[in-house]
Short mmCIF file of C-alpha atoms in Angstrom, two decimals:
data_model
loop_
_atom_site.label_atom_id
_atom_site.label_comp_id
_atom_site.label_asym_id
_atom_site.label_seq_id
_atom_site.Cartn_x
_atom_site.Cartn_y
_atom_site.Cartn_z
CA MET A 30 0.00 0.00 0.00
CA LYS A 31 1.22 3.50 -0.91
CA ASN A 32 0.99 6.50 1.42
CA THR A 33 -2.64 7.58 1.12
CA ALA A 34 -4.71 10.62 2.08
CA TYR A 35 -8.44 9.99 2.62
CA PHE A 36 -10.61 13.06 2.00
CA CYS A 37 -14.09 13.02 3.55
CA MET A 38 -16.53 15.72 4.68
CA GLU A 39 -17.29 13.84 7.91
CA PHE A 40 -15.66 11.44 10.37
CA GLY A 41 -17.63 9.62 13.08
CA ILE A 42 -14.72 8.90 15.41
CA ASP A 43 -16.18 9.43 18.87
CA GLN A 44 -19.34 10.86 20.45
CA MET A 45 -17.40 13.86 21.78
CA LEU A 46 -16.11 14.82 18.30
CA LYS A 47 -19.36 15.88 16.65
CA ASN A 48 -18.03 16.09 13.12
CA TYR A 49 -20.41 13.70 11.39
CA ALA A 50 -23.98 13.40 10.13
CA GLY A 51 -24.48 9.65 9.90
CA GLY A 52 -23.50 6.55 7.96
CA LEU A 53 -20.72 8.06 5.82
CA GLY A 54 -19.05 9.39 8.95
CA TYR A 55 -19.54 6.15 10.88
CA LEU A 56 -17.94 4.28 8.00
CA ALA A 57 -14.96 6.66 7.91
CA GLY A 58 -14.53 6.18 11.66
CA SER A 59 -14.40 2.39 11.33
CA HIS A 60 -12.04 2.72 8.35
CA PHE A 61 -9.60 4.77 10.40
CA ARG A 62 -9.76 2.62 13.53
CA SER A 63 -9.06 -0.54 11.54
CA ALA A 64 -6.33 1.09 9.44
CA TYR A 65 -4.66 2.14 12.71
CA ASN A 66 -4.90 -1.42 14.07
CA LEU A 67 -3.32 -2.70 10.84
CA ASN A 68 -0.59 -0.01 10.99
CA LEU A 69 -1.33 1.25 7.47
CA PRO A 70 0.14 4.52 6.07
CA LEU A 71 -3.16 6.42 5.93
CA VAL A 72 -4.06 9.97 6.95
CA GLY A 73 -7.41 11.74 6.86
CA VAL A 74 -8.44 15.21 5.69
CA SER A 75 -11.76 16.71 6.73
CA MET A 76 -13.47 19.93 7.77
CA LEU A 77 -13.75 21.05 11.38
CA TRP A 78 -17.41 22.01 11.72
CA SER A 79 -17.93 24.79 14.27
CA TYR A 80 -21.55 23.75 14.83
CA GLY A 81 -21.34 20.13 13.74
CA TYR A 82 -24.25 18.74 11.73
CA TYR A 83 -26.87 19.92 14.22
CA ASP A 84 -28.21 19.03 17.65
CA GLN A 85 -31.54 17.24 17.41
CA ILE A 86 -33.69 18.40 20.30
CA ARG A 87 -37.38 18.60 21.21
CA ASP A 88 -39.42 21.78 21.34
CA LYS A 89 -41.90 22.59 24.09
CA GLU A 90 -44.50 20.31 22.49
CA GLY A 91 -42.07 17.40 22.28
CA GLN A 92 -41.55 17.58 18.53
CA MET A 93 -38.17 17.42 16.82
CA ASN A 94 -36.29 20.67 16.42
CA VAL A 95 -32.99 21.67 14.80
CA HIS A 96 -30.55 23.40 17.13
CA PHE A 97 -27.00 24.63 16.52
CA VAL A 98 -24.46 24.81 19.35
CA ARG A 99 -20.82 25.79 18.85
CA LYS A 100 -18.37 22.96 19.51
CA TYR A 101 -14.93 23.15 21.11
CA TYR A 102 -12.28 20.43 21.11
CA GLU A 103 -9.33 20.83 23.43
CA PHE A 104 -7.80 17.51 22.32
CA LEU A 105 -7.14 18.67 18.72
CA GLU A 106 -3.57 19.85 18.18
CA ASP A 107 -2.99 23.32 16.73
CA ILE A 108 -0.10 22.61 14.34
CA ASP A 109 0.41 26.32 13.62
CA LEU A 110 -0.36 26.07 9.92
CA LYS A 111 -2.56 28.19 7.68
CA VAL A 112 -3.04 27.88 3.92
CA SER A 113 -5.04 30.05 1.54
CA VAL A 114 -7.61 29.26 -1.13
CA ASN A 115 -9.27 31.50 -3.68
CA ILE A 116 -13.08 31.52 -3.58
CA TYR A 117 -15.02 33.85 -5.85
CA GLY A 118 -11.91 35.96 -6.39
CA SER A 119 -11.22 36.46 -2.68
CA THR A 120 -8.54 34.94 -0.49
CA VAL A 121 -9.86 32.68 2.29
CA TRP A 122 -7.50 31.50 5.02
CA VAL A 123 -7.76 27.96 6.33
CA LYS A 124 -6.33 26.93 9.69
CA VAL A 125 -5.33 23.32 10.40
CA TYR A 126 -5.83 21.19 13.49
CA LYS A 127 -4.65 17.62 13.87
CA LEU A 128 -6.24 14.65 15.59
CA ASN A 129 -3.28 12.57 16.67
CA SER A 130 -3.44 8.79 16.64
CA ASP A 131 -3.22 8.34 20.41
CA ILE A 132 -6.45 10.23 21.19
CA PHE A 133 -8.94 7.68 19.84
CA GLU A 134 -6.55 5.07 18.37
CA THR A 135 -7.15 6.04 14.76
CA CYS A 136 -4.90 7.04 11.91
CA PRO A 137 -4.19 10.80 12.14
CA ILE A 138 -6.71 13.26 10.68
CA TYR A 139 -6.16 16.88 9.63
CA PHE A 140 -9.16 19.14 10.25
CA LEU A 141 -9.63 22.40 8.33
CA THR A 142 -11.47 25.50 9.50
CA THR A 143 -12.16 28.92 7.99
CA ASP A 144 -13.76 30.12 11.23
CA ILE A 145 -10.77 32.28 12.23
CA PRO A 146 -10.20 36.06 12.73
CA GLU A 147 -8.21 36.38 9.49
CA ASN A 148 -11.43 35.92 7.47
CA ASP A 149 -14.53 38.07 7.08
CA TYR A 150 -17.79 36.76 8.51
CA LEU A 151 -19.03 35.20 5.27
CA SER A 152 -15.78 33.29 4.81
CA ARG A 153 -15.91 32.14 8.43
CA THR A 154 -19.33 30.57 7.85
CA ILE A 155 -17.90 28.15 5.27
CA SER A 156 -16.88 25.75 8.04
CA HIS A 157 -19.81 26.44 10.34
CA LYS A 158 -22.25 23.65 9.40
CA LEU A 159 -21.78 20.23 7.82
CA TYR A 160 -23.81 19.91 4.57
CA ASP A 161 -24.94 23.53 4.68
CA GLY A 162 -28.21 23.95 2.80
CA ASN A 163 -26.97 27.07 1.00
CA ASN A 164 -25.67 25.94 -2.39
CA LEU A 165 -22.90 28.56 -2.60
CA THR A 166 -21.68 27.75 0.89
CA HIS A 167 -21.61 24.04 0.11
CA ILE A 168 -19.54 24.61 -3.04
CA ALA A 169 -17.15 26.75 -1.00
CA GLN A 170 -16.87 23.89 1.52
CA GLU A 171 -15.88 21.56 -1.30
CA ILE A 172 -13.20 23.97 -2.50
CA VAL A 173 -11.77 24.30 1.00
CA LEU A 174 -11.74 20.54 1.60
CA GLY A 175 -10.21 19.75 -1.78
CA VAL A 176 -7.77 22.59 -2.43
CA ALA A 177 -6.76 23.52 1.11
CA GLY A 178 -6.60 19.85 2.05
CA TYR A 179 -4.30 19.17 -0.88
CA LYS A 180 -2.02 22.06 0.12
CA VAL A 181 -1.88 20.76 3.70
CA MET A 182 -0.89 17.32 2.48
CA GLN A 183 1.90 18.84 0.40
CA LYS A 184 3.25 20.60 3.48
CA CYS A 185 2.73 17.88 6.09
CA GLU A 186 2.78 14.46 4.43
CA ASN A 187 4.40 12.51 1.60
CA ILE A 188 1.30 11.32 -0.25
CA ASP A 189 1.17 9.03 -3.28
CA ILE A 190 -2.58 8.28 -3.47
CA TYR A 191 -5.42 10.73 -2.91
CA HIS A 192 -8.71 9.01 -2.02
CA ILE A 193 -11.84 11.13 -2.38
CA ASN A 194 -14.65 9.55 -0.39
CA GLU A 195 -17.64 10.88 -2.33
CA ALA A 196 -16.98 13.52 -4.98
CA GLN A 197 -17.25 16.50 -2.63
CA SER A 198 -13.49 16.99 -2.45
CA LEU A 199 -13.12 16.89 -6.26
CA PRO A 200 -11.47 20.37 -6.42
CA LEU A 201 -8.25 18.70 -5.25
CA GLY A 202 -8.22 16.82 -8.57
CA PHE A 203 -8.40 20.09 -10.51
CA LYS A 204 -5.66 21.60 -8.37
CA MET A 205 -3.52 18.59 -9.28
CA ILE A 206 -4.37 19.02 -12.99
CA GLU A 207 -3.30 22.67 -12.73
CA GLU A 208 0.06 21.64 -11.29
CA TYR A 209 0.85 18.35 -13.03
CA GLY A 210 -1.70 17.64 -15.77
CA LEU A 211 -4.54 15.14 -16.17
CA ASP A 212 -2.33 12.09 -16.75
CA TYR A 213 -0.71 12.64 -13.36
CA VAL A 214 -4.12 12.86 -11.68
CA LYS A 215 -5.25 9.60 -13.29
CA ASN A 216 -2.30 7.88 -11.63
CA HIS A 217 -2.78 9.36 -8.14
CA LEU A 218 -6.54 9.84 -7.56
CA VAL A 219 -9.04 7.15 -6.49
CA PHE A 220 -12.75 7.64 -5.87
CA THR A 221 -15.49 5.99 -3.83
CA THR A 222 -19.11 6.57 -4.81
CA HIS A 223 -21.66 5.95 -2.07
CA THR A 224 -25.13 6.43 -3.49
CA PRO A 225 -27.22 6.04 -6.63
CA VAL A 226 -29.67 8.67 -5.33
CA SER A 227 -29.55 11.85 -7.43
CA ALA A 228 -29.06 14.13 -4.41
CA GLY A 229 -25.81 12.32 -3.68
CA ASN A 230 -24.44 12.89 -7.18
CA GLU A 231 -24.15 16.65 -7.34
CA VAL A 232 -24.78 18.68 -10.48
CA HIS A 233 -24.01 22.41 -10.65
CA ASP A 234 -23.93 25.21 -13.19
CA ILE A 235 -20.43 24.99 -14.69
CA ASN A 236 -20.07 28.76 -14.99
CA LEU A 237 -20.92 29.21 -11.32
CA LEU A 238 -18.31 26.62 -10.33
CA ASN A 239 -15.75 28.33 -12.53
CA LYS A 240 -16.42 31.77 -11.00
CA MET A 241 -16.14 30.31 -7.50
CA GLY A 242 -12.74 28.75 -8.21
CA PHE A 243 -13.83 25.11 -8.17
CA PHE A 244 -11.55 24.32 -11.11
CA SER A 245 -8.51 26.26 -9.80
CA GLY A 246 -6.52 27.40 -12.85
CA VAL A 247 -7.91 24.71 -15.19
CA ASP A 248 -9.69 26.07 -18.26
CA ILE A 249 -13.47 25.67 -18.24
CA THR A 250 -13.36 23.80 -21.57
CA VAL A 251 -11.27 21.07 -19.91
CA ALA A 252 -13.71 20.93 -16.99
CA LYS A 253 -16.62 20.62 -19.42
CA LYS A 254 -15.01 17.66 -21.18
CA LEU A 255 -14.62 15.93 -17.82
CA GLY A 256 -17.95 16.68 -16.12
CA GLY A 257 -20.25 18.12 -18.76
CA ALA A 258 -22.40 21.24 -18.62
CA PRO A 259 -24.18 21.35 -16.23
CA PHE A 260 -21.21 19.88 -14.39
CA ASN A 261 -21.67 16.48 -12.72
CA LEU A 262 -19.13 15.84 -9.97
CA THR A 263 -19.49 12.05 -10.09
CA VAL A 264 -19.02 11.93 -13.86
CA ALA A 265 -15.88 14.06 -13.61
CA ALA A 266 -14.51 11.95 -10.74
CA LEU A 267 -14.96 8.79 -12.81
CA ARG A 268 -13.03 10.36 -15.68
CA MET A 269 -10.26 11.78 -13.50
CA SER A 270 -9.55 8.79 -11.26
CA LYS A 271 -7.21 5.85 -11.56
CA LYS A 272 -9.88 3.55 -10.17
CA ALA A 273 -13.29 3.91 -8.50
CA ASN A 274 -15.31 1.67 -6.23
CA ALA A 275 -18.90 1.12 -5.28
CA VAL A 276 -19.67 0.01 -1.71
CA SER A 277 -21.48 -3.31 -2.15
CA LYS A 278 -21.85 -6.01 -4.78
CA LEU A 279 -25.36 -4.87 -5.71
CA HIS A 280 -24.30 -1.22 -5.72
CA ASN A 281 -21.54 -2.12 -8.16
CA GLU A 282 -24.12 -3.43 -10.64
CA THR A 283 -26.28 -0.34 -10.13
CA THR A 284 -23.32 2.03 -10.47
CA ASN A 285 -21.96 0.46 -13.65
CA ASN A 286 -25.45 0.58 -15.20
CA MET A 287 -25.97 4.21 -14.11
CA TRP A 288 -22.72 5.47 -15.58
CA ASP A 289 -22.51 3.15 -18.57
CA PHE A 290 -22.82 6.14 -20.94
CA ILE A 291 -19.58 7.77 -19.74
CA LYS A 292 -16.74 7.50 -22.21
CA ASP A 293 -13.18 7.27 -20.86
CA LYS A 294 -14.27 6.53 -17.30
CA CYS A 295 -12.04 4.52 -15.01
CA GLU A 296 -12.73 0.98 -13.89
CA ILE A 297 -15.45 0.71 -11.23
CA THR A 298 -14.94 -2.18 -8.83
CA TYR A 299 -16.57 -2.71 -5.45
CA ILE A 300 -15.52 -3.00 -1.84
CA THR A 301 -18.45 -3.81 0.42
CA ASN A 302 -18.69 -1.54 3.44
CA ALA A 303 -18.04 -2.88 6.92
CA GLN A 304 -17.89 -1.74 10.53
CA ASP A 305 -15.34 -2.08 13.32
CA LYS A 306 -16.22 -4.89 15.73
CA ASN A 307 -13.77 -3.53 18.31
CA TYR A 308 -15.79 -0.32 18.57
CA TRP A 309 -19.36 -1.50 18.04
CA GLN A 310 -19.54 -4.98 19.55
CA ASP A 311 -20.26 -5.65 23.21
CA PRO A 312 -17.48 -8.00 24.44
CA ILE A 313 -19.79 -10.04 26.68
CA ILE A 314 -22.10 -10.71 23.71
CA ARG A 315 -19.07 -11.67 21.61
CA ASN A 316 -17.85 -14.22 24.15
CA ALA A 317 -21.31 -15.63 24.91
CA ALA A 318 -22.01 -16.16 21.20
CA LYS A 319 -18.62 -17.72 20.60
CA ASN A 320 -19.38 -20.36 23.27
CA TYR A 321 -23.07 -20.67 22.33
CA ASP A 322 -23.90 -19.83 25.93
CA TYR A 323 -27.59 -18.98 25.48
CA ASP A 324 -28.21 -18.08 29.12
CA LYS A 325 -25.29 -15.66 29.25
CA LEU A 326 -26.30 -14.10 25.92
CA ARG A 327 -29.91 -13.75 27.04
CA ASP A 328 -28.91 -12.15 30.35
CA ARG A 329 -26.58 -9.69 28.64
CA LYS A 330 -29.16 -8.70 26.05
CA ARG A 331 -31.62 -8.05 28.84
CA GLU A 332 -29.12 -5.79 30.63
CA LEU A 333 -28.46 -3.85 27.43
CA LYS A 334 -32.18 -3.57 26.71
CA GLU A 335 -32.78 -2.14 30.16
CA LEU A 336 -30.08 0.49 29.58
CA LEU A 337 -31.73 1.41 26.28
CA PHE A 338 -35.17 1.49 27.87
CA GLU A 339 -33.93 3.93 30.52
CA GLU A 340 -33.10 6.31 27.65
CA VAL A 341 -36.53 5.69 26.11
CA ALA A 342 -38.25 6.46 29.42
CA ASP A 343 -36.13 9.55 29.97
CA GLN A 344 -36.98 10.97 26.55
CA THR A 345 -40.59 9.86 26.13
CA GLY A 346 -42.03 8.82 29.50
CA LYS A 347 -42.67 5.32 28.14
CA ILE A 348 -41.58 2.17 29.96
CA LEU A 349 -40.87 -0.71 27.59
CA ASP A 350 -40.81 -4.39 28.53
CA PRO A 351 -37.45 -6.23 28.25
CA ASP A 352 -39.28 -9.54 27.77
CA ILE A 353 -40.90 -8.43 24.49
CA MET A 354 -39.13 -8.61 21.12
CA THR A 355 -37.82 -5.10 20.43
CA VAL A 356 -37.65 -3.84 16.85
CA VAL A 357 -35.51 -0.80 16.05
CA TRP A 358 -35.61 1.36 12.92
CA ALA A 359 -32.72 3.84 13.25
CA ARG A 360 -30.73 5.58 10.50
CA ARG A 361 -30.80 8.75 8.42
CA PHE A 362 -34.37 9.95 7.97
CA THR A 363 -34.93 10.26 4.24
CA GLU A 364 -37.78 9.22 1.97
CA TYR A 365 -36.21 6.26 0.15
CA LYS A 366 -35.35 4.58 3.48
CA ARG A 367 -39.09 4.61 4.30
CA PRO A 368 -39.23 5.26 8.06
CA TYR A 369 -43.01 5.31 7.68
CA LEU A 370 -43.32 1.70 6.48
CA LEU A 371 -43.92 0.28 9.97
CA LEU A 372 -47.04 2.44 10.15
CA TYR A 373 -48.25 1.59 6.65
CA ASP A 374 -51.09 -0.54 8.08
CA GLU A 375 -51.70 0.85 11.54
CA ASP A 376 -54.30 -1.79 12.39
CA LYS A 377 -51.83 -4.63 11.75
CA LEU A 378 -49.12 -2.90 13.75
CA LYS A 379 -51.53 -2.18 16.60
CA LYS A 380 -52.58 -5.83 16.76
CA LEU A 381 -48.95 -6.94 16.96
CA LEU A 382 -48.38 -4.41 19.75
CA ASP A 383 -51.56 -5.34 21.64
CA ASP A 384 -50.70 -9.04 21.40
CA LYS A 385 -47.26 -8.19 22.84
CA LYS A 386 -45.56 -9.73 19.81
CA LEU A 387 -43.20 -6.74 19.59
CA GLN A 388 -42.42 -3.20 20.60
CA VAL A 389 -40.86 -0.59 18.32
CA ILE A 390 -38.29 2.21 18.62
CA TRP A 391 -37.45 4.71 15.86
CA ALA A 392 -34.49 7.10 15.77
CA GLY A 393 -32.59 9.09 13.16
CA LYS A 394 -31.76 12.53 11.86
CA PRO A 395 -33.32 14.21 8.83
CA HIS A 396 -31.21 16.81 7.05
CA PRO A 397 -31.77 20.19 8.76
CA ASN A 398 -33.25 21.54 5.49
CA ASP A 399 -35.27 18.42 4.62
CA THR A 400 -38.67 19.70 5.70
CA ASN A 401 -40.58 16.65 4.43
CA SER A 402 -38.46 14.20 6.44
CA GLN A 403 -38.79 16.38 9.54
CA ILE A 404 -42.55 16.32 9.05
CA THR A 405 -42.39 12.50 8.83
CA PHE A 406 -40.33 12.38 12.04
CA ASN A 407 -42.87 14.53 13.89
CA TRP A 408 -45.76 12.57 12.40
CA ILE A 409 -44.25 9.42 13.91
CA ILE A 410 -43.92 11.26 17.25
CA SER A 411 -47.64 12.03 17.11
CA LYS A 412 -48.45 8.38 16.31
CA THR A 413 -46.28 6.90 19.05
CA ARG A 414 -47.98 8.99 21.74
CA ASN A 415 -51.12 6.85 21.39
CA LEU A 416 -49.47 3.53 20.55
CA LYS A 417 -48.41 1.63 23.65
CA GLY A 418 -45.09 -0.12 23.11
CA THR A 419 -43.68 2.40 20.61
CA ALA A 420 -41.29 5.34 20.94
CA ILE A 421 -39.17 7.62 18.80
CA LEU A 422 -35.89 9.04 20.08
CA THR A 423 -33.98 12.20 19.24
CA GLY A 424 -30.21 12.72 19.38
CA TYR A 425 -29.22 9.92 17.03
CA GLU A 426 -25.44 10.11 17.29
CA LEU A 427 -22.73 7.53 17.99
CA LYS A 428 -23.63 7.01 21.65
CA LEU A 429 -27.35 6.45 21.04
CA SER A 430 -26.63 4.43 17.90
CA LYS A 431 -24.48 1.98 19.87
CA MET A 432 -27.11 1.76 22.60
CA LEU A 433 -29.82 0.91 20.06
CA LYS A 434 -27.71 -1.67 18.26
CA GLN A 435 -26.74 -3.41 21.47
CA GLY A 436 -30.22 -3.25 22.99
CA SER A 437 -32.39 -4.25 20.02
CA ASP A 438 -33.58 -7.76 19.15
CA VAL A 439 -34.46 -6.98 15.53
CA TRP A 440 -32.81 -4.35 13.33
CA LEU A 441 -35.28 -3.23 10.66
CA ASN A 442 -34.08 -1.86 7.31
CA THR A 443 -36.65 -0.77 4.73
CA PRO A 444 -34.98 1.02 1.77
CA LYS A 445 -36.65 0.94 -1.61
CA ARG A 446 -34.36 -1.09 -3.87
CA PRO A 447 -31.93 -0.19 -5.46
CA ASN A 448 -31.44 3.13 -3.66
CA GLU A 449 -29.41 1.80 -0.73
CA ALA A 450 -25.79 1.65 -1.87
CA SER A 451 -24.75 -0.38 1.15
CA GLY A 452 -25.97 0.73 4.54
CA THR A 453 -23.98 -0.39 7.58
CA SER A 454 -26.15 0.05 10.68
CA GLY A 455 -27.41 -3.52 10.48
CA MET A 456 -23.85 -4.86 10.44
CA SER A 457 -23.01 -3.42 13.85
CA ALA A 458 -26.45 -4.44 15.15
CA SER A 459 -25.85 -8.03 13.98
CA MET A 460 -22.52 -8.00 15.85
CA ASN A 461 -24.66 -7.52 18.96
CA ALA A 462 -27.16 -10.36 18.37
CA SER A 463 -29.81 -8.17 16.73
CA ILE A 464 -31.36 -10.09 13.84
CA HIS A 465 -31.44 -8.18 10.54
CA LEU A 466 -34.83 -7.83 8.82
CA SER A 467 -34.41 -5.99 5.52
CA THR A 468 -35.50 -5.50 1.97
CA LEU A 469 -33.06 -7.09 -0.48
CA ASP A 470 -30.92 -3.98 -0.97
CA GLY A 471 -27.40 -2.82 -0.17
CA TRP A 472 -25.18 -5.07 1.93
CA HIS A 473 -28.12 -7.26 2.99
CA ALA A 474 -28.15 -8.90 -0.45
CA GLU A 475 -24.68 -10.30 0.26
CA TRP A 476 -25.42 -11.18 3.91
CA ALA A 477 -28.60 -13.05 2.97
CA GLU A 478 -26.79 -14.95 0.21
CA MET A 479 -23.84 -15.90 2.43
CA TYR A 480 -25.85 -16.92 5.49
CA PRO A 481 -29.54 -17.26 4.54
CA ASP A 482 -30.55 -18.54 7.98
CA ASN A 483 -29.04 -15.62 9.92
CA SER A 484 -31.51 -12.94 8.83
CA TYR A 485 -34.93 -12.34 7.31
CA THR A 486 -35.66 -10.73 3.94
CA ILE A 487 -38.67 -8.59 3.12
CA GLY A 488 -40.24 -9.24 -0.29
CA ASP A 489 -38.76 -10.66 -3.48
CA CYS A 490 -36.83 -7.53 -4.70
CA LYS A 491 -39.11 -7.36 -7.75
CA ASN A 492 -42.36 -6.04 -6.29
CA ILE A 493 -41.08 -3.00 -4.41
CA HIS A 494 -44.44 -1.34 -3.71
CA ASP A 495 -45.07 -0.21 -0.15
CA ALA A 496 -48.23 -2.29 0.30
CA TYR A 497 -46.60 -5.56 -0.70
CA GLU A 498 -43.39 -5.07 1.27
CA ALA A 499 -45.22 -3.79 4.36
CA ASN A 500 -47.39 -6.90 4.37
CA CYS A 501 -44.28 -9.11 4.06
CA MET A 502 -42.74 -7.21 6.98
CA TYR A 503 -45.77 -7.77 9.24
CA ASN A 504 -45.76 -11.48 8.35
CA HIS A 505 -42.09 -11.71 9.32
CA PHE A 506 -42.86 -10.07 12.64
CA GLU A 507 -45.36 -12.84 13.36
CA ILE A 508 -42.83 -15.54 12.46
CA MET A 509 -40.02 -13.95 14.45
CA SER A 510 -42.11 -13.28 17.53
CA ASN A 511 -43.19 -16.94 17.61
CA ILE A 512 -39.60 -18.11 18.05
CA TYR A 513 -38.37 -15.14 20.08
CA ASP A 514 -36.58 -16.11 23.31
CA THR A 515 -36.48 -19.79 22.40
CA GLU A 516 -33.45 -22.00 21.85
CA GLU A 517 -33.97 -21.58 18.10
CA TRP A 518 -33.82 -17.78 18.48
CA TRP A 519 -30.63 -17.76 20.56
CA ASN A 520 -28.95 -20.25 18.25
CA LYS A 521 -29.73 -17.95 15.32
CA ALA A 522 -28.46 -14.98 17.33
CA CYS A 523 -25.17 -16.75 18.12
CA ASN A 524 -24.69 -17.71 14.48
CA CYS A 525 -25.38 -14.12 13.51
CA VAL A 526 -22.77 -12.70 15.91
CA ASN A 527 -20.14 -15.24 14.88
CA ASP A 528 -20.71 -15.06 11.12
CA ILE A 529 -21.12 -11.30 10.63
CA VAL A 530 -17.50 -10.50 11.49
CA LYS A 531 -16.14 -13.01 8.97
CA TYR A 532 -16.81 -10.55 6.14
CA PHE A 533 -18.44 -7.41 7.52
CA ASP A 534 -15.72 -6.36 9.97
CA SER A 535 -13.83 -3.30 8.74
CA GLU A 536 -10.39 -4.91 8.85
CA ARG A 537 -11.41 -6.92 5.77
CA MET A 538 -12.69 -3.76 4.11
CA VAL A 539 -9.52 -1.76 4.82
CA LYS A 540 -7.31 -4.58 3.56
CA GLU A 541 -9.30 -4.56 0.30
CA TYR A 542 -8.80 -0.81 -0.06
CA ALA A 543 -5.06 -1.30 0.53
CA GLU A 544 -4.86 -4.06 -2.10
CA LYS A 545 -7.28 -2.70 -4.73
CA MET A 546 -7.19 1.10 -4.42
CA TYR A 547 -4.12 2.29 -2.54
CA VAL A 548 -1.55 0.85 -4.96
#
């Protein structure tokens, strides 16, 4: 493996470092913990968000609200370095902080901020909020991450491979073209694409990007040949990179079909996402499953459920029963993931709840500007108030995510195929004896094929209508609740814990990146 710099807008390293929104950040965190354990020559480059993504709180009526609180991190090292970038004809200064390896046992990460006295207020806001809803601000964030990050690497590290995790740091590729030419870039840039959803494959007015400095000193005609007009970041990244990868086997098929029209694109392979067992997995569950000690596993799950239920009671005033099968739906709140599917047929769900076949917890964060998903979140709040055995939690960050994964019995995943590139929440839940129930999308397609008895699959992947898949889901709940807390259930849970880490632990993933991409 060559010395590699990994550029990503977010890193989910630890609860106290609120520099992430969700799955992409969690994945980057696992990547960097495992790379550290394997002693690989990898460094990270990211933005230091003054206000993080946002704090998800409740208003006086108990509904979800978006709140921004400034963050401070004493443990980041000020390395006394500033670099400049040109945005819309003005000089913006970027200060650098470093997360050293010994703080959280990760590879080192350089964090960039424009929120310093040398800049005017508008320039300072560039690094205020992760995934800022203002289009111009977001483009400026991409320029800072790509161009300033590249300059920092030139000053601080000896880098051979530049890995852009999503196309948001693509300006670094244009800065490299300006300095060394396109052929050089095609030998030193690699690219990971994470989503087939259009919102994750940015398209912008090429003239606007040019005026803002997105292309550095590269002529706009060259940029147009690479990304088109309007300019598509993913298309350009596929033409500029040495190699690209999708993040699951199914996503690889989807990605190659999506971008089949692109001439001169690089090879697109796949490396299925994974999560770090050392961070996510409860060690008592690991040992109990290894020895097929059903009593020990059952007792530990009950303890973890009671910890989770204390949080539920604290937030919602609801007391859940640790003896009832607990289903959790928790991830980014967005339409294609269908957080509403559990409530598709309220009568069926209510009967399952009344018969004490299950209880349900939701959690997750909508984008702060995604009004529709926030409405869905608050609609579910209104529904759970009158449904005994249901709750929805706010504050879905690393700490709560781990609590949900360790305390759940069933991890529910309901994306509409083929929109889920991979997903990873169910991996870390399965590491903690939570059985995965999912539509046949993302990583679940591989998991279900490898170990068909360790999970349950919703539908047939052909009929993807809500009504059909919701009905399949309710039927699975009946089947699962009938074997819950039996020897058959705990045997399945032990198999799940033992088998999931054979392929879906992030050490395998990082080794694949080292062998396939960082060479």
